[in-house]
PDB file of C-alpha atoms in Angstrom:
ATOM      1  CA  UNK A  10     -24.295 -50.765  54.136  1.00 35.00           C
ATOM      2  CA  UNK A  11     -27.877 -51.311  52.839  1.00 39.00           C
ATOM      3  CA  UNK A  12     -28.578 -50.995  49.160  1.00 40.00           C
ATOM      4  CA  UNK A  13     -31.510 -48.717  49.478  1.00 47.00           C
ATOM      5  CA  UNK A  14     -30.709 -45.900  51.648  1.00 48.00           C
ATOM      6  CA  UNK A  15     -33.140 -43.576  53.166  1.00 53.00           C
ATOM      7  CA  UNK A  16     -32.869 -39.729  53.322  1.00 55.00           C
ATOM      8  CA  UNK A  17     -32.536 -40.203  57.073  1.00 57.00           C
ATOM      9  CA  UNK A  18     -29.701 -42.180  56.729  1.00 58.00           C
ATOM     10  CA  UNK A  19     -27.947 -38.796  55.822  1.00 58.00           C
ATOM     11  CA  UNK A  20     -29.398 -37.007  58.661  1.00 65.00           C
ATOM     12  CA  UNK A  21     -31.696 -35.362  55.906  1.00 74.00           C
ATOM     13  CA  UNK A  22     -35.482 -35.771  56.322  1.00 81.00           C
ATOM     14  CA  UNK A  23     -37.494 -36.888  53.605  1.00 85.00           C
ATOM     15  CA  UNK A  24     -39.718 -33.340  53.728  1.00 86.00           C
ATOM     16  CA  UNK A  25     -36.553 -31.511  53.484  1.00 88.00           C
ATOM     17  CA  UNK A  26     -35.864 -33.172  50.043  1.00 90.00           C
ATOM     18  CA  UNK A  27     -39.414 -32.812  49.119  1.00 90.00           C
ATOM     19  CA  UNK A  28     -39.542 -29.452  49.840  1.00 90.00           C
ATOM     20  CA  UNK A  29     -36.479 -28.420  47.642  1.00 93.00           C
ATOM     21  CA  UNK A  30     -38.042 -30.474  44.882  1.00 92.00           C
ATOM     22  CA  UNK A  31     -41.591 -28.555  45.073  1.00 91.00           C
ATOM     23  CA  UNK A  32     -40.651 -24.934  46.139  1.00 91.00           C
ATOM     24  CA  UNK A  33     -36.898 -24.400  45.349  1.00 92.00           C
ATOM     25  CA  UNK A  34     -36.042 -24.332  48.885  1.00 95.00           C
ATOM     26  CA  UNK A  35     -36.832 -26.100  52.231  1.00 95.00           C
ATOM     27  CA  UNK A  36     -35.583 -26.142  55.980  1.00 95.00           C
ATOM     28  CA  UNK A  37     -34.950 -28.459  58.644  1.00 93.00           C
ATOM     29  CA  UNK A  38     -34.354 -27.926  62.402  1.00 94.00           C
ATOM     30  CA  UNK A  39     -31.783 -29.831  64.183  1.00 91.00           C
ATOM     31  CA  UNK A  40     -29.999 -30.947  61.519  1.00 93.00           C
ATOM     32  CA  UNK A  41     -26.592 -30.783  63.326  1.00 92.00           C
ATOM     33  CA  UNK A  42     -25.869 -32.413  66.635  1.00 92.00           C
ATOM     34  CA  UNK A  43     -25.962 -29.684  69.823  1.00 94.00           C
ATOM     35  CA  UNK A  44     -22.337 -30.327  70.301  1.00 95.00           C
ATOM     36  CA  UNK A  45     -21.102 -29.786  67.044  1.00 95.00           C
ATOM     37  CA  UNK A  46     -23.182 -26.879  66.641  1.00 96.00           C
ATOM     38  CA  UNK A  47     -21.256 -25.654  69.771  1.00 97.00           C
ATOM     39  CA  UNK A  48     -18.075 -26.615  68.559  1.00 97.00           C
ATOM     40  CA  UNK A  49     -18.433 -24.893  65.123  1.00 98.00           C
ATOM     41  CA  UNK A  50     -19.704 -21.770  66.926  1.00 97.00           C
ATOM     42  CA  UNK A  51     -16.917 -21.423  69.299  1.00 97.00           C
ATOM     43  CA  UNK A  52     -14.356 -21.973  66.213  1.00 97.00           C
ATOM     44  CA  UNK A  53     -16.008 -19.278  64.540  1.00 97.00           C
ATOM     45  CA  UNK A  54     -15.838 -16.937  67.481  1.00 97.00           C
ATOM     46  CA  UNK A  55     -12.055 -17.667  68.234  1.00 97.00           C
ATOM     47  CA  UNK A  56     -11.487 -16.821  64.627  1.00 96.00           C
ATOM     48  CA  UNK A  57     -13.033 -13.522  64.781  1.00 95.00           C
ATOM     49  CA  UNK A  58     -11.162 -12.843  68.050  1.00 96.00           C
ATOM     50  CA  UNK A  59      -7.927 -13.465  66.468  1.00 96.00           C
ATOM     51  CA  UNK A  60      -8.813 -11.546  63.394  1.00 95.00           C
ATOM     52  CA  UNK A  61      -9.058 -14.495  61.157  1.00 95.00           C
ATOM     53  CA  UNK A  62     -12.388 -13.120  59.622  1.00 92.00           C
ATOM     54  CA  UNK A  63     -12.278 -10.980  56.690  1.00 90.00           C
ATOM     55  CA  UNK A  64     -14.840  -8.366  55.609  1.00 81.00           C
ATOM     56  CA  UNK A  65     -16.402 -10.451  52.768  1.00 76.00           C
ATOM     57  CA  UNK A  66     -16.732  -8.599  49.106  1.00 66.00           C
ATOM     58  CA  UNK A  67     -19.060  -9.188  46.473  1.00 66.00           C
ATOM     59  CA  UNK A  68     -18.178  -9.492  42.998  1.00 61.00           C
ATOM     60  CA  UNK A  69     -15.341 -11.689  40.880  1.00 58.00           C
ATOM     61  CA  UNK A  70     -11.911 -11.354  39.771  1.00 59.00           C
ATOM     62  CA  UNK A  71     -11.205  -7.417  39.158  1.00 56.00           C
ATOM     63  CA  UNK A  72     -14.643  -6.464  39.732  1.00 59.00           C
ATOM     64  CA  UNK A  73     -14.292  -7.884  43.389  1.00 62.00           C
ATOM     65  CA  UNK A  74     -14.589  -5.212  45.970  1.00 62.00           C
ATOM     66  CA  UNK A  75     -15.680  -5.016  49.600  1.00 60.00           C
ATOM     67  CA  UNK A  76     -18.880  -3.029  49.975  1.00 64.00           C
ATOM     68  CA  UNK A  77     -20.405  -2.240  53.188  1.00 57.00           C
ATOM     69  CA  UNK A  78     -23.594  -1.181  51.956  1.00 65.00           C
ATOM     70  CA  UNK A  79     -24.290  -4.209  50.277  1.00 79.00           C
ATOM     71  CA  UNK A  80     -22.798  -6.816  52.252  1.00 82.00           C
ATOM     72  CA  UNK A  81     -21.388  -6.702  55.796  1.00 84.00           C
ATOM     73  CA  UNK A  82     -20.439 -10.285  57.147  1.00 90.00           C
ATOM     74  CA  UNK A  83     -17.010 -11.243  58.148  1.00 93.00           C
ATOM     75  CA  UNK A  84     -15.960 -14.857  56.709  1.00 93.00           C
ATOM     76  CA  UNK A  85     -13.275 -17.415  56.810  1.00 95.00           C
ATOM     77  CA  UNK A  86     -13.298 -20.229  54.746  1.00 96.00           C
ATOM     78  CA  UNK A  87     -12.987 -23.869  55.965  1.00 96.00           C
ATOM     79  CA  UNK A  88     -10.531 -26.485  54.795  1.00 95.00           C
ATOM     80  CA  UNK A  89     -10.070 -30.176  55.561  1.00 95.00           C
ATOM     81  CA  UNK A  90      -8.070 -30.699  58.551  1.00 95.00           C
ATOM     82  CA  UNK A  91      -8.341 -27.298  60.232  1.00 95.00           C
ATOM     83  CA  UNK A  92     -10.057 -28.477  63.266  1.00 96.00           C
ATOM     84  CA  UNK A  93     -12.061 -31.625  64.293  1.00 96.00           C
ATOM     85  CA  UNK A  94     -15.558 -29.903  64.418  1.00 96.00           C
ATOM     86  CA  UNK A  95     -14.597 -28.724  60.740  1.00 96.00           C
ATOM     87  CA  UNK A  96     -13.784 -32.279  59.492  1.00 95.00           C
ATOM     88  CA  UNK A  97     -17.022 -33.548  61.300  1.00 94.00           C
ATOM     89  CA  UNK A  98     -19.202 -31.086  59.799  1.00 94.00           C
ATOM     90  CA  UNK A  99     -17.533 -31.722  56.250  1.00 94.00           C
ATOM     91  CA  UNK A 100     -18.261 -35.364  56.542  1.00 92.00           C
ATOM     92  CA  UNK A 101     -22.066 -34.575  57.212  1.00 92.00           C
ATOM     93  CA  UNK A 102     -22.062 -32.205  53.901  1.00 93.00           C
ATOM     94  CA  UNK A 103     -20.489 -35.329  51.970  1.00 92.00           C
ATOM     95  CA  UNK A 104     -23.260 -37.289  53.229  1.00 89.00           C
ATOM     96  CA  UNK A 105     -25.988 -34.857  52.414  1.00 92.00           C
ATOM     97  CA  UNK A 106     -24.093 -33.994  48.807  1.00 93.00           C
ATOM     98  CA  UNK A 107     -24.478 -37.822  48.222  1.00 91.00           C
ATOM     99  CA  UNK A 108     -28.361 -37.339  49.266  1.00 90.00           C
ATOM    100  CA  UNK A 109     -28.836 -34.733  46.895  1.00 93.00           C
ATOM    101  CA  UNK A 110     -27.406 -36.409  43.891  1.00 93.00           C
ATOM    102  CA  UNK A 111     -29.460 -39.704  45.020  1.00 91.00           C
ATOM    103  CA  UNK A 112     -32.476 -37.838  44.784  1.00 91.00           C
ATOM    104  CA  UNK A 113     -32.029 -35.149  42.167  1.00 92.00           C
ATOM    105  CA  UNK A 114     -29.206 -36.345  39.948  1.00 93.00           C
ATOM    106  CA  UNK A 115     -27.648 -32.996  39.923  1.00 92.00           C
ATOM    107  CA  UNK A 116     -24.032 -34.186  39.364  1.00 93.00           C
ATOM    108  CA  UNK A 117     -22.976 -32.509  42.389  1.00 96.00           C
ATOM    109  CA  UNK A 118     -19.129 -32.998  42.748  1.00 95.00           C
ATOM    110  CA  UNK A 119     -17.449 -30.491  45.484  1.00 95.00           C
ATOM    111  CA  UNK A 120     -18.482 -28.238  47.924  1.00 96.00           C
ATOM    112  CA  UNK A 121     -17.054 -24.925  49.150  1.00 95.00           C
ATOM    113  CA  UNK A 122     -18.068 -23.251  52.739  1.00 96.00           C
ATOM    114  CA  UNK A 123     -17.236 -20.758  54.948  1.00 96.00           C
ATOM    115  CA  UNK A 124     -17.975 -19.075  58.435  1.00 97.00           C
ATOM    116  CA  UNK A 125     -20.130 -16.005  58.272  1.00 96.00           C
ATOM    117  CA  UNK A 126     -20.193 -13.478  61.447  1.00 97.00           C
ATOM    118  CA  UNK A 127     -22.982 -10.627  61.014  1.00 96.00           C
ATOM    119  CA  UNK A 128     -22.175  -8.155  63.786  1.00 95.00           C
ATOM    120  CA  UNK A 129     -25.141  -6.133  65.129  1.00 96.00           C
ATOM    121  CA  UNK A 130     -26.994  -4.155  62.247  1.00 95.00           C
ATOM    122  CA  UNK A 131     -25.083  -5.965  59.452  1.00 94.00           C
ATOM    123  CA  UNK A 132     -26.742  -7.184  56.636  1.00 95.00           C
ATOM    124  CA  UNK A 133     -26.777  -8.553  53.125  1.00 92.00           C
ATOM    125  CA  UNK A 134     -28.773  -7.041  50.240  1.00 93.00           C
ATOM    126  CA  UNK A 135     -31.031  -9.094  47.879  1.00 93.00           C
ATOM    127  CA  UNK A 136     -28.816 -11.369  45.689  1.00 89.00           C
ATOM    128  CA  UNK A 137     -28.565 -14.658  43.936  1.00 89.00           C
ATOM    129  CA  UNK A 138     -25.523 -16.803  44.741  1.00 80.00           C
ATOM    130  CA  UNK A 139     -24.594 -17.711  41.182  1.00 75.00           C
ATOM    131  CA  UNK A 140     -22.240 -15.557  39.011  1.00 66.00           C
ATOM    132  CA  UNK A 141     -22.930 -14.556  35.721  1.00 62.00           C
ATOM    133  CA  UNK A 142     -19.552 -16.085  34.510  1.00 58.00           C
ATOM    134  CA  UNK A 143     -19.506 -19.186  36.700  1.00 67.00           C
ATOM    135  CA  UNK A 144     -22.803 -21.530  36.868  1.00 78.00           C
ATOM    136  CA  UNK A 145     -21.457 -24.366  38.618  1.00 89.00           C
ATOM    137  CA  UNK A 146     -23.094 -23.389  42.132  1.00 89.00           C
ATOM    138  CA  UNK A 147     -26.126 -25.396  42.287  1.00 93.00           C
ATOM    139  CA  UNK A 148     -27.685 -25.859  45.737  1.00 95.00           C
ATOM    140  CA  UNK A 149     -26.856 -23.581  48.323  1.00 96.00           C
ATOM    141  CA  UNK A 150     -26.692 -24.290  52.028  1.00 96.00           C
ATOM    142  CA  UNK A 151     -27.048 -22.375  55.294  1.00 97.00           C
ATOM    143  CA  UNK A 152     -26.665 -23.505  58.608  1.00 97.00           C
ATOM    144  CA  UNK A 153     -26.867 -21.724  61.876  1.00 98.00           C
ATOM    145  CA  UNK A 154     -24.785 -21.919  64.817  1.00 98.00           C
ATOM    146  CA  UNK A 155     -26.758 -19.768  67.217  1.00 97.00           C
ATOM    147  CA  UNK A 156     -27.986 -21.908  69.983  1.00 92.00           C
ATOM    148  CA  UNK A 157     -30.411 -19.499  71.793  1.00 92.00           C
ATOM    149  CA  UNK A 158     -31.454 -17.157  69.184  1.00 96.00           C
ATOM    150  CA  UNK A 159     -34.683 -15.181  69.983  1.00 96.00           C
ATOM    151  CA  UNK A 160     -37.096 -14.221  67.092  1.00 95.00           C
ATOM    152  CA  UNK A 161     -37.047 -10.521  68.426  1.00 97.00           C
ATOM    153  CA  UNK A 162     -33.339 -10.317  67.509  1.00 97.00           C
ATOM    154  CA  UNK A 163     -33.800 -10.274  63.969  1.00 97.00           C
ATOM    155  CA  UNK A 164     -31.286 -11.341  61.547  1.00 97.00           C
ATOM    156  CA  UNK A 165     -33.561 -13.719  59.296  1.00 97.00           C
ATOM    157  CA  UNK A 166     -32.843 -15.180  55.950  1.00 98.00           C
ATOM    158  CA  UNK A 167     -35.293 -13.618  53.720  1.00 97.00           C
ATOM    159  CA  UNK A 168     -36.248 -15.899  50.677  1.00 97.00           C
ATOM    160  CA  UNK A 169     -37.751 -14.193  47.562  1.00 96.00           C
ATOM    161  CA  UNK A 170     -39.207 -17.296  45.443  1.00 93.00           C
ATOM    162  CA  UNK A 171     -40.050 -16.294  41.880  1.00 88.00           C
ATOM    163  CA  UNK A 172     -43.684 -17.364  42.220  1.00 86.00           C
ATOM    164  CA  UNK A 173     -44.512 -16.813  46.087  1.00 90.00           C
ATOM    165  CA  UNK A 174     -44.767 -14.576  48.959  1.00 93.00           C
ATOM    166  CA  UNK A 175     -41.194 -13.864  50.598  1.00 95.00           C
ATOM    167  CA  UNK A 176     -40.325 -16.019  53.639  1.00 95.00           C
ATOM    168  CA  UNK A 177     -38.222 -15.039  56.700  1.00 97.00           C
ATOM    169  CA  UNK A 178     -36.234 -17.849  58.205  1.00 97.00           C
ATOM    170  CA  UNK A 179     -35.034 -17.036  61.688  1.00 98.00           C
ATOM    171  CA  UNK A 180     -31.283 -18.331  62.259  1.00 98.00           C
ATOM    172  CA  UNK A 181     -31.934 -20.520  65.002  1.00 97.00           C
ATOM    173  CA  UNK A 182     -28.999 -22.943  65.861  1.00 96.00           C
ATOM    174  CA  UNK A 183     -28.629 -26.347  64.062  1.00 95.00           C
ATOM    175  CA  UNK A 184     -31.118 -25.281  61.515  1.00 96.00           C
ATOM    176  CA  UNK A 185     -30.712 -26.151  57.866  1.00 96.00           C
ATOM    177  CA  UNK A 186     -31.818 -24.112  55.017  1.00 97.00           C
ATOM    178  CA  UNK A 187     -31.317 -25.200  51.511  1.00 96.00           C
ATOM    179  CA  UNK A 188     -32.253 -23.578  48.159  1.00 96.00           C
ATOM    180  CA  UNK A 189     -31.409 -23.882  44.390  1.00 93.00           C
ATOM    181  CA  UNK A 190     -28.622 -21.051  43.900  1.00 93.00           C
ATOM    182  CA  UNK A 191     -29.495 -19.829  40.331  1.00 90.00           C
ATOM    183  CA  UNK A 192     -33.268 -19.059  41.172  1.00 90.00           C
ATOM    184  CA  UNK A 193     -33.858 -17.985  44.758  1.00 94.00           C
ATOM    185  CA  UNK A 194     -33.011 -14.240  45.326  1.00 95.00           C
ATOM    186  CA  UNK A 195     -32.399 -13.839  49.036  1.00 94.00           C
ATOM    187  CA  UNK A 196     -30.875 -11.221  51.553  1.00 96.00           C
ATOM    188  CA  UNK A 197     -30.218 -11.135  55.159  1.00 96.00           C
ATOM    189  CA  UNK A 198     -31.621  -8.942  57.624  1.00 97.00           C
ATOM    190  CA  UNK A 199     -29.799  -7.001  60.163  1.00 97.00           C
ATOM    191  CA  UNK A 200     -29.878  -8.392  63.988  1.00 97.00           C
ATOM    192  CA  UNK A 201     -29.342  -6.712  67.370  1.00 98.00           C
ATOM    193  CA  UNK A 202     -26.660  -9.659  68.194  1.00 96.00           C
ATOM    194  CA  UNK A 203     -23.873 -11.454  66.532  1.00 97.00           C
ATOM    195  CA  UNK A 204     -25.154 -13.766  64.008  1.00 97.00           C
ATOM    196  CA  UNK A 205     -23.321 -16.794  63.200  1.00 98.00           C
ATOM    197  CA  UNK A 206     -23.679 -19.384  60.316  1.00 97.00           C
ATOM    198  CA  UNK A 207     -21.843 -21.926  58.085  1.00 98.00           C
ATOM    199  CA  UNK A 208     -22.760 -20.774  54.033  1.00 96.00           C
ATOM    200  CA  UNK A 209     -21.659 -23.344  51.393  1.00 96.00           C
ATOM    201  CA  UNK A 210     -22.614 -24.440  48.138  1.00 95.00           C
ATOM    202  CA  UNK A 211     -22.866 -27.604  46.477  1.00 96.00           C
ATOM    203  CA  UNK A 212     -21.172 -27.348  42.715  1.00 94.00           C
ATOM    204  CA  UNK A 213     -21.801 -29.558  39.791  1.00 90.00           C
ATOM    205  CA  UNK A 214     -19.279 -30.787  37.469  1.00 80.00           C
ATOM    206  CA  UNK A 215     -18.342 -28.748  34.386  1.00 78.00           C
ATOM    207  CA  UNK A 216     -19.987 -29.905  31.154  1.00 68.00           C
TER     208      UNK A 216
END
């Protein structure tokens, strides 16, 4: 292994890291290979067909509740060993964790992720990814699994930077979006077709 690793050694382009540093968010197209994107999409759809995806809740602990008026996706958490595609994906994300730590010294030590399926009309209202009583989520990650997505199908991720106009990011297959969990309000707009993604969070070590 070379002593000086480039961002591209992790599959991550330097402009993606630069964008995160400058703006608090960034995106990169074609982050995952086509075959891995298709394999993950197939696993998500198979899980949905088998009834393994559950309606997502909002809040934590005793305040946790399913609120379809706020959040309409169905989710399935990923675990190492559940499939070959899942394990390949987790290897990619481990490399991304190393790249982020090397670039920003964030102390990220774990990653959690779930499939998210939004059926037509489902959305997620504006929110932050960090809980009031848990500040360990540091960098949020979304990877889209929709190979032939068309702009007119909707389903954009709308980011609300604090000091800039909002940005809409279409859920094109293999596209990666990164943003700082504590600082980036965002929402998911409704779509006319099933919208598949992987949502994840890099968590830092507790102090």
